């Protein structure tokens, strides 16, 4: 059995439940006989390289337990893409602290980091076990039914669209449309989650634009007009990465991040919702609003999903169980055993495949008009987002 210290880190954007995974990791490591000390790298792999390491074993037990319902990233995060010249320094830091167990919570790029660090250590003859814990609100990680963080973010989106839709419905004599934009880049899982807000035909949302499908302006205008003619208003949800058929983002953003990805939303100085708002206003001369909540979807602890919290914690615990048993080079994954009743279990996916793969929404989850989701998608979402609050409305019996 490999003996030594463990180091834990978080990478990429936060989620409402990423600290629940961290709590599972810390508590699991503290119980493991083969792990002597439990350390945390502040701000991910960048913090490790800078020597910013803290002793998590010195923290109070109630603080560690409290992480299970604490939003954001308690250890801090980063979006550093590893360069070849980083590896000698990383190995030096690992040796300095006698790190033999290496855990990171994150998405594709994070899994790539674990995979490459573990491979480099193996090349250099240094024994290191690396296990990843999944995290992303985008829900686009390969090898898992869904990712911790998505259910709570989906709940945030659905409840926001539901409440904003009620506002728009009651204010339709003033504002004729409302547009809500989600994060998620080129994945449509979060805008799809907005469909959980709809319990009656006239409820929001009326239109969902998914990045997996090309934006058709004429079809969009026709759908907006049809909704207005029927209900007197229109609720639209769009993913931030919706593009035209030629691949041009609706947002018209040309700003790129350090990974050469187009910056959507506020980071790019524009947004798909802003452009859609302008299109509708120019086409129909209506008044309306757009809502771009950005990272609030990633840290709203007041709207967390209980299954999401439970699964996030369990993934952290499972990662330690795998590591101390000698399993390396894998990410913990969630397996859906049934949807009604909802049952799940944990398995693994190879880091090498997770790092390179992605999981777009399947065709059977998108309707034929590419303007909403299917019942199959709703069934997939139900146990993850959970039941939303119900609100009353007047019957509206007219007085003659």
Tab-separated table of C-alpha atoms in Angstrom:
chain	number	residue	atom	x	y	z
A	1	UNK	CA	0.000	0.000	0.000
A	2	UNK	CA	1.365	3.390	-1.042
A	3	UNK	CA	1.915	5.658	1.966
A	4	UNK	CA	2.325	9.401	1.930
A	5	UNK	CA	0.405	12.667	1.898
A	6	UNK	CA	-2.579	13.723	-0.168
A	7	UNK	CA	-3.173	17.054	-1.885
A	8	UNK	CA	-6.544	18.357	-3.030
A	9	UNK	CA	-7.505	21.141	-5.406
A	10	UNK	CA	-10.358	22.764	-7.309
A	11	UNK	CA	-10.216	24.116	-10.860
A	12	UNK	CA	-12.363	26.036	-13.319
A	13	UNK	CA	-15.643	27.720	-12.520
A	14	UNK	CA	-17.269	26.934	-9.168
A	15	UNK	CA	-20.593	25.216	-8.578
A	16	UNK	CA	-23.052	25.269	-5.719
A	17	UNK	CA	-21.887	21.790	-4.669
A	18	UNK	CA	-18.157	21.677	-5.484
A	19	UNK	CA	-17.347	22.161	-1.791
A	20	UNK	CA	-19.538	19.174	-0.929
A	21	UNK	CA	-17.160	17.098	-3.066
A	22	UNK	CA	-14.245	18.721	-1.263
A	23	UNK	CA	-15.764	17.791	2.102
A	24	UNK	CA	-16.102	14.196	0.942
A	25	UNK	CA	-12.476	14.162	-0.164
A	26	UNK	CA	-11.115	15.693	3.036
A	27	UNK	CA	-13.104	13.469	5.370
A	28	UNK	CA	-12.252	10.388	3.316
A	29	UNK	CA	-8.546	11.224	3.312
A	30	UNK	CA	-8.501	11.903	7.054
A	31	UNK	CA	-9.875	8.415	7.676
A	32	UNK	CA	-7.508	6.619	5.281
A	33	UNK	CA	-4.664	4.749	7.002
A	34	UNK	CA	-2.344	5.105	4.001
A	35	UNK	CA	-2.714	8.904	3.932
A	36	UNK	CA	-0.639	10.634	6.581
A	37	UNK	CA	-1.460	14.316	6.003
A	38	UNK	CA	-4.114	16.081	3.933
A	39	UNK	CA	-3.083	19.271	2.155
A	40	UNK	CA	-4.920	21.736	-0.043
A	41	UNK	CA	-3.508	23.670	-2.990
A	42	UNK	CA	-4.846	27.203	-3.030
A	43	UNK	CA	-6.070	28.242	-6.482
A	44	UNK	CA	-5.492	24.918	-8.148
A	45	UNK	CA	-2.337	23.810	-9.894
A	46	UNK	CA	-1.098	27.415	-10.043
A	47	UNK	CA	-1.149	27.565	-6.260
A	48	UNK	CA	0.770	24.303	-6.010
A	49	UNK	CA	3.472	25.634	-8.321
A	50	UNK	CA	3.692	28.808	-6.239
A	51	UNK	CA	3.971	26.812	-3.017
A	52	UNK	CA	0.588	28.011	-1.724
A	53	UNK	CA	-0.350	24.864	0.209
A	54	UNK	CA	-2.393	24.640	3.403
A	55	UNK	CA	-2.886	21.901	6.003
A	56	UNK	CA	-6.510	20.798	5.759
A	57	UNK	CA	-6.039	18.447	8.701
A	58	UNK	CA	-5.597	21.518	10.911
A	59	UNK	CA	-9.097	22.787	10.105
A	60	UNK	CA	-11.944	22.342	12.590
A	61	UNK	CA	-14.184	19.352	11.911
A	62	UNK	CA	-17.304	21.545	11.852
A	63	UNK	CA	-15.742	23.708	9.132
A	64	UNK	CA	-15.072	20.658	6.969
A	65	UNK	CA	-18.634	19.413	7.542
A	66	UNK	CA	-19.952	22.918	6.787
A	67	UNK	CA	-18.407	22.760	3.321
A	68	UNK	CA	-21.239	20.423	2.351
A	69	UNK	CA	-23.574	23.432	2.077
A	70	UNK	CA	-21.102	26.197	1.278
A	71	UNK	CA	-21.077	27.583	-2.295
A	72	UNK	CA	-18.173	28.675	-4.518
A	73	UNK	CA	-14.667	27.150	-4.298
A	74	UNK	CA	-13.301	27.123	-0.748
A	75	UNK	CA	-9.745	26.395	-1.883
A	76	UNK	CA	-9.864	28.949	-4.664
A	77	UNK	CA	-9.608	28.109	-8.341
A	78	UNK	CA	-7.680	28.763	-11.534
A	79	UNK	CA	-7.889	28.181	-15.278
A	80	UNK	CA	-4.244	27.373	-15.961
A	81	UNK	CA	-3.433	25.293	-19.034
A	82	UNK	CA	-0.358	23.210	-18.283
A	83	UNK	CA	2.789	23.876	-20.294
A	84	UNK	CA	5.668	21.427	-20.699
A	85	UNK	CA	7.904	23.665	-18.645
A	86	UNK	CA	5.505	23.430	-15.662
A	87	UNK	CA	6.084	19.746	-14.960
A	88	UNK	CA	9.558	19.813	-13.320
A	89	UNK	CA	8.320	22.419	-10.823
A	90	UNK	CA	5.135	20.453	-10.135
A	91	UNK	CA	7.172	17.306	-9.446
A	92	UNK	CA	9.472	19.281	-7.170
A	93	UNK	CA	6.467	20.497	-5.141
A	94	UNK	CA	5.020	16.989	-4.944
A	95	UNK	CA	8.329	15.628	-3.657
A	96	UNK	CA	8.703	18.542	-1.239
A	97	UNK	CA	5.438	17.592	0.481
A	98	UNK	CA	5.729	13.828	-0.096
A	99	UNK	CA	2.489	13.856	-2.086
A	100	UNK	CA	1.433	10.373	-3.196
A	101	UNK	CA	-2.281	11.016	-3.656
A	102	UNK	CA	-3.344	13.747	-6.063
A	103	UNK	CA	-7.015	14.811	-6.287
A	104	UNK	CA	-8.595	17.568	-8.351
A	105	UNK	CA	-12.260	18.531	-8.679
A	106	UNK	CA	-13.156	19.968	-12.070
A	107	UNK	CA	-14.076	19.518	-15.713
A	108	UNK	CA	-12.341	18.430	-18.923
A	109	UNK	CA	-9.266	20.620	-18.541
A	110	UNK	CA	-8.902	19.591	-14.904
A	111	UNK	CA	-9.037	15.913	-15.808
A	112	UNK	CA	-6.392	16.582	-18.445
A	113	UNK	CA	-4.217	18.177	-15.737
A	114	UNK	CA	-4.440	15.097	-13.491
A	115	UNK	CA	-3.801	12.791	-16.437
A	116	UNK	CA	-0.697	14.678	-17.568
A	117	UNK	CA	0.752	15.156	-14.074
A	118	UNK	CA	0.314	11.463	-13.277
A	119	UNK	CA	1.882	10.444	-16.607
A	120	UNK	CA	4.866	12.756	-16.074
A	121	UNK	CA	5.457	11.404	-12.565
A	122	UNK	CA	5.379	7.858	-13.926
A	123	UNK	CA	7.962	8.797	-16.571
A	124	UNK	CA	10.183	10.211	-13.825
A	125	UNK	CA	9.820	7.143	-11.605
A	126	UNK	CA	7.782	8.928	-8.939
A	127	UNK	CA	4.837	6.949	-7.538
A	128	UNK	CA	1.652	9.057	-7.626
A	129	UNK	CA	-2.015	8.100	-7.665
A	130	UNK	CA	-4.269	10.601	-9.423
A	131	UNK	CA	-8.078	10.529	-9.263
A	132	UNK	CA	-10.516	13.146	-10.540
A	133	UNK	CA	-13.859	14.256	-9.140
A	134	UNK	CA	-16.316	15.571	-11.763
A	135	UNK	CA	-17.662	19.096	-11.653
A	136	UNK	CA	-19.350	21.409	-14.127
A	137	UNK	CA	-22.661	23.212	-14.380
A	138	UNK	CA	-22.431	22.679	-18.156
A	139	UNK	CA	-23.100	18.910	-17.740
A	140	UNK	CA	-20.960	18.121	-20.769
A	141	UNK	CA	-18.347	15.798	-19.234
A	142	UNK	CA	-17.772	12.524	-21.045
A	143	UNK	CA	-18.260	9.265	-19.170
A	144	UNK	CA	-20.908	10.268	-16.616
A	145	UNK	CA	-24.694	10.467	-16.744
A	146	UNK	CA	-24.490	13.971	-15.301
A	147	UNK	CA	-22.069	16.089	-13.328
A	148	UNK	CA	-22.278	17.372	-9.767
A	149	UNK	CA	-23.163	21.051	-10.026
A	150	UNK	CA	-25.544	20.708	-12.949
A	151	UNK	CA	-28.657	19.833	-10.953
A	152	UNK	CA	-28.362	22.910	-8.734
A	153	UNK	CA	-27.525	25.207	-11.650
A	154	UNK	CA	-30.452	23.728	-13.563
A	155	UNK	CA	-32.682	24.435	-10.594
A	156	UNK	CA	-31.434	28.022	-10.523
A	157	UNK	CA	-32.218	28.431	-14.220
A	158	UNK	CA	-35.653	26.811	-14.014
A	159	UNK	CA	-36.761	28.788	-10.969
A	160	UNK	CA	-35.427	32.049	-12.438
A	161	UNK	CA	-37.216	31.487	-15.746
A	162	UNK	CA	-40.415	30.503	-13.923
A	163	UNK	CA	-40.466	33.629	-11.774
A	164	UNK	CA	-39.316	35.964	-14.548
A	165	UNK	CA	-41.999	34.431	-16.749
A	166	UNK	CA	-44.692	35.238	-14.200
A	167	UNK	CA	-43.433	38.810	-14.113
A	168	UNK	CA	-43.431	39.059	-17.910
A	169	UNK	CA	-46.926	37.533	-18.143
A	170	UNK	CA	-48.348	40.067	-15.698
A	171	UNK	CA	-46.491	42.988	-17.322
A	172	UNK	CA	-47.240	42.097	-20.943
A	173	UNK	CA	-49.002	45.393	-21.568
A	174	UNK	CA	-45.649	47.050	-20.825
A	175	UNK	CA	-43.035	44.494	-21.950
A	176	UNK	CA	-43.879	41.966	-24.631
A	177	UNK	CA	-40.925	39.609	-24.277
A	178	UNK	CA	-38.200	38.435	-21.927
A	179	UNK	CA	-34.958	36.607	-22.738
A	180	UNK	CA	-32.946	34.597	-20.209
A	181	UNK	CA	-29.409	33.529	-21.109
A	182	UNK	CA	-27.618	30.622	-19.449
A	183	UNK	CA	-23.947	29.747	-19.269
A	184	UNK	CA	-22.716	26.451	-20.708
A	185	UNK	CA	-20.782	27.473	-23.814
A	186	UNK	CA	-21.639	25.003	-26.617
A	187	UNK	CA	-23.673	22.635	-24.419
A	188	UNK	CA	-27.451	22.989	-24.210
A	189	UNK	CA	-28.088	21.225	-20.912
A	190	UNK	CA	-28.664	24.362	-18.849
A	191	UNK	CA	-31.071	26.120	-21.242
A	192	UNK	CA	-32.877	22.773	-21.513
A	193	UNK	CA	-33.326	22.767	-17.728
A	194	UNK	CA	-35.521	25.861	-18.090
A	195	UNK	CA	-38.233	23.565	-19.449
A	196	UNK	CA	-38.799	22.357	-15.881
A	197	UNK	CA	-40.442	25.733	-15.193
A	198	UNK	CA	-43.342	24.948	-17.493
A	199	UNK	CA	-46.447	23.386	-15.949
A	200	UNK	CA	-49.148	25.050	-18.098
A	201	UNK	CA	-49.173	25.713	-21.826
A	202	UNK	CA	-48.791	29.474	-21.452
A	203	UNK	CA	-46.037	29.250	-18.810
A	204	UNK	CA	-42.487	30.300	-19.544
A	205	UNK	CA	-40.468	29.334	-21.447
A	206	UNK	CA	-42.076	29.374	-24.888
A	207	UNK	CA	-38.854	29.032	-26.868
A	208	UNK	CA	-35.542	27.370	-25.934
A	209	UNK	CA	-32.524	27.959	-28.188
A	210	UNK	CA	-29.877	25.255	-27.794
A	211	UNK	CA	-26.241	25.590	-28.954
A	212	UNK	CA	-26.420	22.098	-30.482
A	213	UNK	CA	-28.622	23.502	-33.249
A	214	UNK	CA	-27.931	26.308	-35.708
A	215	UNK	CA	-29.928	29.487	-35.170
A	216	UNK	CA	-32.501	30.136	-37.890
A	217	UNK	CA	-33.608	33.762	-37.691
A	218	UNK	CA	-36.771	33.386	-39.804
A	219	UNK	CA	-37.953	30.345	-37.843
A	220	UNK	CA	-37.177	32.173	-34.611
A	221	UNK	CA	-39.168	35.258	-35.621
A	222	UNK	CA	-42.128	33.072	-36.612
A	223	UNK	CA	-42.083	31.317	-33.243
A	224	UNK	CA	-41.841	34.611	-31.323
A	225	UNK	CA	-44.786	36.052	-33.278
A	226	UNK	CA	-46.851	32.894	-32.766
A	227	UNK	CA	-46.273	33.073	-29.005
A	228	UNK	CA	-47.213	36.747	-28.939
A	229	UNK	CA	-50.370	36.181	-30.959
A	230	UNK	CA	-51.450	33.373	-28.631
A	231	UNK	CA	-50.407	34.683	-25.205
A	232	UNK	CA	-49.647	38.385	-25.658
A	233	UNK	CA	-45.997	37.894	-24.682
A	234	UNK	CA	-43.041	35.589	-25.233
A	235	UNK	CA	-40.443	33.972	-22.971
A	236	UNK	CA	-37.181	32.905	-24.608
A	237	UNK	CA	-34.258	30.992	-23.074
A	238	UNK	CA	-30.955	30.783	-24.924
A	239	UNK	CA	-27.620	29.135	-24.324
A	240	UNK	CA	-24.733	31.601	-24.426
A	241	UNK	CA	-23.034	29.696	-27.249
A	242	UNK	CA	-25.875	29.653	-29.798
A	243	UNK	CA	-24.466	30.158	-33.303
A	244	UNK	CA	-25.601	30.665	-36.882
A	245	UNK	CA	-25.227	27.817	-39.374
A	246	UNK	CA	-21.776	29.056	-40.395
A	247	UNK	CA	-20.529	28.864	-36.787
A	248	UNK	CA	-20.661	32.594	-36.072
A	249	UNK	CA	-21.857	33.224	-32.496
A	250	UNK	CA	-25.117	35.157	-32.200
A	251	UNK	CA	-23.335	37.217	-29.563
A	252	UNK	CA	-20.920	38.424	-32.275
A	253	UNK	CA	-18.131	38.141	-29.706
A	254	UNK	CA	-14.563	38.018	-31.018
A	255	UNK	CA	-12.858	37.991	-27.599
A	256	UNK	CA	-11.002	34.762	-26.742
A	257	UNK	CA	-9.690	33.375	-23.451
A	258	UNK	CA	-6.269	31.771	-22.821
A	259	UNK	CA	-7.574	28.457	-24.181
A	260	UNK	CA	-8.586	30.160	-27.480
A	261	UNK	CA	-12.284	29.753	-26.608
A	262	UNK	CA	-14.671	32.540	-27.577
A	263	UNK	CA	-15.721	34.530	-24.496
A	264	UNK	CA	-19.507	34.615	-24.242
A	265	UNK	CA	-21.670	36.816	-22.051
A	266	UNK	CA	-20.224	39.706	-20.065
A	267	UNK	CA	-16.666	38.397	-20.473
A	268	UNK	CA	-16.929	39.045	-24.199
A	269	UNK	CA	-18.569	42.444	-23.831
A	270	UNK	CA	-21.718	41.253	-25.572
A	271	UNK	CA	-24.185	38.371	-25.364
A	272	UNK	CA	-26.585	36.234	-27.363
A	273	UNK	CA	-29.470	37.557	-25.241
A	274	UNK	CA	-28.522	41.142	-26.031
A	275	UNK	CA	-28.457	40.443	-29.758
A	276	UNK	CA	-31.752	38.530	-29.679
A	277	UNK	CA	-33.300	41.415	-27.774
A	278	UNK	CA	-32.170	43.825	-30.449
A	279	UNK	CA	-33.456	41.583	-33.257
A	280	UNK	CA	-36.934	41.354	-31.740
A	281	UNK	CA	-37.109	45.054	-30.964
A	282	UNK	CA	-36.078	45.943	-34.526
A	283	UNK	CA	-38.399	43.392	-36.129
A	284	UNK	CA	-41.590	43.969	-34.130
A	285	UNK	CA	-41.033	47.335	-32.433
A	286	UNK	CA	-41.777	45.756	-29.045
A	287	UNK	CA	-40.410	46.546	-25.621
A	288	UNK	CA	-38.765	43.764	-23.615
A	289	UNK	CA	-35.790	42.817	-21.488
A	290	UNK	CA	-32.938	40.354	-21.359
A	291	UNK	CA	-31.382	38.706	-18.304
A	292	UNK	CA	-27.767	37.503	-18.207
A	293	UNK	CA	-26.953	36.182	-14.750
A	294	UNK	CA	-23.490	34.790	-15.567
A	295	UNK	CA	-21.796	33.080	-12.579
A	296	UNK	CA	-24.790	33.417	-10.247
A	297	UNK	CA	-25.908	30.100	-11.740
A	298	UNK	CA	-22.749	28.562	-10.284
A	299	UNK	CA	-23.037	29.664	-6.665
A	300	UNK	CA	-26.676	30.043	-5.592
A	301	UNK	CA	-26.683	27.876	-2.460
A	302	UNK	CA	-30.262	28.889	-1.658
A	303	UNK	CA	-31.435	26.963	-4.746
A	304	UNK	CA	-29.255	23.884	-4.431
A	305	UNK	CA	-30.686	20.495	-5.351
A	306	UNK	CA	-30.505	17.899	-2.563
A	307	UNK	CA	-29.633	15.010	-4.916
A	308	UNK	CA	-26.854	17.202	-6.309
A	309	UNK	CA	-25.422	17.818	-2.833
A	310	UNK	CA	-25.603	14.133	-1.945
A	311	UNK	CA	-23.956	12.982	-5.173
A	312	UNK	CA	-21.202	15.601	-5.004
A	313	UNK	CA	-20.231	14.481	-1.502
A	314	UNK	CA	-20.377	10.810	-2.477
A	315	UNK	CA	-18.095	11.450	-5.464
A	316	UNK	CA	-15.460	12.905	-3.139
A	317	UNK	CA	-15.698	9.918	-0.827
A	318	UNK	CA	-15.520	7.479	-3.758
A	319	UNK	CA	-12.389	9.146	-5.130
A	320	UNK	CA	-10.520	8.439	-1.881
A	321	UNK	CA	-11.825	4.874	-1.754
A	322	UNK	CA	-10.505	4.268	-5.272
A	323	UNK	CA	-7.155	5.911	-4.603
A	324	UNK	CA	-6.305	4.004	-1.424
A	325	UNK	CA	-7.222	0.777	-3.245
A	326	UNK	CA	-4.539	1.648	-5.803
A	327	UNK	CA	-6.811	2.829	-8.630
A	328	UNK	CA	-5.318	5.701	-10.604
A	329	UNK	CA	-5.920	7.578	-13.854
A	330	UNK	CA	-9.692	7.696	-13.490
A	331	UNK	CA	-12.524	10.123	-12.794
A	332	UNK	CA	-15.437	9.166	-10.591
A	333	UNK	CA	-18.616	8.938	-12.685
A	334	UNK	CA	-22.330	8.762	-11.912
A	335	UNK	CA	-24.439	5.947	-13.337
A	336	UNK	CA	-28.210	6.385	-13.590
A	337	UNK	CA	-29.854	3.073	-12.771
A	338	UNK	CA	-33.431	4.337	-13.086
A	339	UNK	CA	-35.262	7.657	-13.382
A	340	UNK	CA	-38.569	6.836	-11.680
A	341	UNK	CA	-37.810	6.147	-8.924
A	342	UNK	CA	-34.444	7.810	-9.266
A	343	UNK	CA	-31.554	5.483	-8.433
A	344	UNK	CA	-27.873	6.011	-9.037
A	345	UNK	CA	-24.485	4.459	-8.362
A	346	UNK	CA	-20.853	5.427	-8.834
A	347	UNK	CA	-18.335	4.058	-11.332
A	348	UNK	CA	-15.215	5.355	-13.107
A	349	UNK	CA	-14.212	6.786	-16.468
A	350	UNK	CA	-10.608	6.946	-17.815
A	351	UNK	CA	-9.060	10.391	-17.427
A	352	UNK	CA	-7.599	10.207	-20.933
A	353	UNK	CA	-11.058	9.889	-22.464
A	354	UNK	CA	-12.731	12.451	-20.206
A	355	UNK	CA	-10.035	15.010	-21.004
A	356	UNK	CA	-10.660	14.776	-24.735
A	357	UNK	CA	-14.356	13.981	-24.899
A	358	UNK	CA	-17.523	16.010	-24.463
A	359	UNK	CA	-21.202	15.192	-24.076
A	360	UNK	CA	-23.604	17.320	-26.124
A	361	UNK	CA	-27.347	16.899	-25.729
A	362	UNK	CA	-28.561	13.836	-27.661
A	363	UNK	CA	-30.867	14.306	-30.638
A	364	UNK	CA	-33.756	12.604	-28.865
A	365	UNK	CA	-33.755	15.407	-26.265
A	366	UNK	CA	-34.315	18.182	-28.855
A	367	UNK	CA	-37.676	18.723	-30.579
A	368	UNK	CA	-38.086	18.596	-34.363
A	369	UNK	CA	-38.366	22.387	-34.636
A	370	UNK	CA	-35.138	22.879	-32.657
A	371	UNK	CA	-37.003	25.378	-30.477
A	372	UNK	CA	-37.708	23.304	-27.348
A	373	UNK	CA	-36.920	19.990	-25.653
A	374	UNK	CA	-38.707	16.643	-25.762
A	375	UNK	CA	-40.530	14.704	-23.029
A	376	UNK	CA	-37.492	12.389	-22.854
A	377	UNK	CA	-35.366	15.362	-21.847
A	378	UNK	CA	-37.873	16.345	-19.162
A	379	UNK	CA	-37.711	12.831	-17.706
A	380	UNK	CA	-33.912	13.043	-17.626
A	381	UNK	CA	-34.015	16.428	-15.871
A	382	UNK	CA	-36.715	15.760	-13.268
A	383	UNK	CA	-34.674	13.985	-10.581
A	384	UNK	CA	-31.729	16.355	-11.010
A	385	UNK	CA	-33.540	19.705	-10.840
A	386	UNK	CA	-36.219	18.543	-8.420
A	387	UNK	CA	-39.732	19.856	-7.856
A	388	UNK	CA	-40.046	23.635	-8.130
A	389	UNK	CA	-42.309	25.736	-5.907
A	390	UNK	CA	-45.888	26.054	-7.079
A	391	UNK	CA	-47.549	29.447	-7.318
A	392	UNK	CA	-51.218	30.363	-7.504
A	393	UNK	CA	-53.003	32.315	-10.226
A	394	UNK	CA	-56.530	33.654	-10.671
A	395	UNK	CA	-59.095	31.680	-12.625
A	396	UNK	CA	-59.992	34.965	-14.283
A	397	UNK	CA	-63.792	34.677	-14.381
A	398	UNK	CA	-64.986	37.762	-16.284
A	399	UNK	CA	-67.809	39.925	-15.056
A	400	UNK	CA	-70.441	40.569	-17.745
